[in-house]
Amino acid sequence: MKDVPILFKEKADCCGCSACYAICPKDAINMVEDNEGFEYPKIDEEKCIICYQCVKVCPFKDIKLS
Ligand code: SF4
Ligand code: SF4
């Protein structure tokens, strides 16, 4: 059984494009503003069905699939 994906480890690994947010079939991703006003995706583990579409769509392909 895979785990809920980790979209990025550091903020530098995410450009905030929200492609993952847009593609998630379960609305499990919320874009959350940080204290500098940039939005980063946060996965709701309760809703996530671990389909990994968000990881596939992410332009930051150096993200490791765990
Ligand atoms: S793995 Fe699938 S369900 Fe979970 S956050 Fe990503 S796109 Fe949404
Ligand atoms: S698709 Fe990747 S770069 Fe774009 S917001 Fe999601 S995690 Fe960040």
XYZ file of C-alpha atoms and ligand atoms in Angstrom:
82
model
C 0.000 0.000 0.000
C 1.386 3.344 -1.019
C 1.254 6.384 1.176
C -0.321 9.721 0.569
C 2.114 11.449 -1.790
C 4.519 14.117 -0.658
C 4.251 16.852 -3.270
C 7.397 18.651 -2.235
C 9.922 18.501 0.538
C 10.941 22.126 0.454
C 9.111 25.137 -0.805
C 11.794 25.581 -3.455
C 10.537 22.340 -5.000
C 7.090 23.783 -5.615
C 6.280 26.734 -7.826
C 2.723 26.988 -6.598
C 1.337 26.347 -10.086
C -1.670 24.525 -8.559
C -1.688 21.899 -11.316
C -1.922 19.228 -8.630
C -4.828 21.041 -7.044
C -6.582 21.260 -10.404
C -6.163 17.598 -11.307
C -7.048 15.941 -8.016
C -10.250 13.958 -8.620
C -11.203 13.987 -4.946
C -10.670 17.663 -4.130
C -8.175 16.443 -1.589
C -5.710 19.259 -2.235
C -6.082 22.727 -0.812
C -3.880 25.640 -1.743
C -2.765 27.132 1.542
C -1.162 30.537 1.823
C 2.057 30.734 3.782
C 3.131 33.701 5.837
C 4.675 35.349 2.779
C 1.486 35.144 0.764
C 2.546 32.289 -1.520
C 0.193 29.384 -1.933
C 1.319 25.804 -1.523
C -0.722 22.636 -1.902
C -1.694 20.672 1.160
C -3.202 17.207 0.863
C -6.130 16.202 3.025
C -5.161 12.659 3.937
C -8.759 11.792 4.752
C -9.878 12.492 1.200
C -6.844 11.276 -0.732
C -7.283 8.010 -2.640
C -3.549 7.746 -3.369
C -3.962 7.844 -7.145
C -0.772 9.883 -7.614
C -2.233 12.004 -10.401
C -1.037 15.082 -8.554
C 2.529 13.794 -8.585
C 2.356 12.884 -12.274
C 1.146 16.326 -13.249
C 3.703 18.186 -11.192
C 6.291 19.959 -13.359
C 8.923 19.407 -10.698
C 9.917 15.961 -11.809
C 12.765 15.572 -9.372
C 10.191 14.823 -6.717
C 10.825 11.334 -5.448
C 8.058 8.793 -5.617
C 8.075 7.078 -2.272
S -2.967 11.171 -4.847
Fe -4.823 11.540 -6.061
S -6.429 11.849 -4.505
Fe -4.475 12.076 -3.451
S -4.081 14.272 -3.482
Fe -3.057 13.367 -5.282
S -4.502 13.559 -6.979
Fe -5.640 13.872 -5.048
S 1.928 20.669 -9.316
Fe 3.891 20.584 -8.204
S 4.785 22.647 -8.461
Fe 2.593 22.796 -8.983
S 1.605 23.427 -7.026
Fe 1.526 21.176 -7.145
S 3.372 20.482 -6.011
Fe 3.655 22.659 -6.515
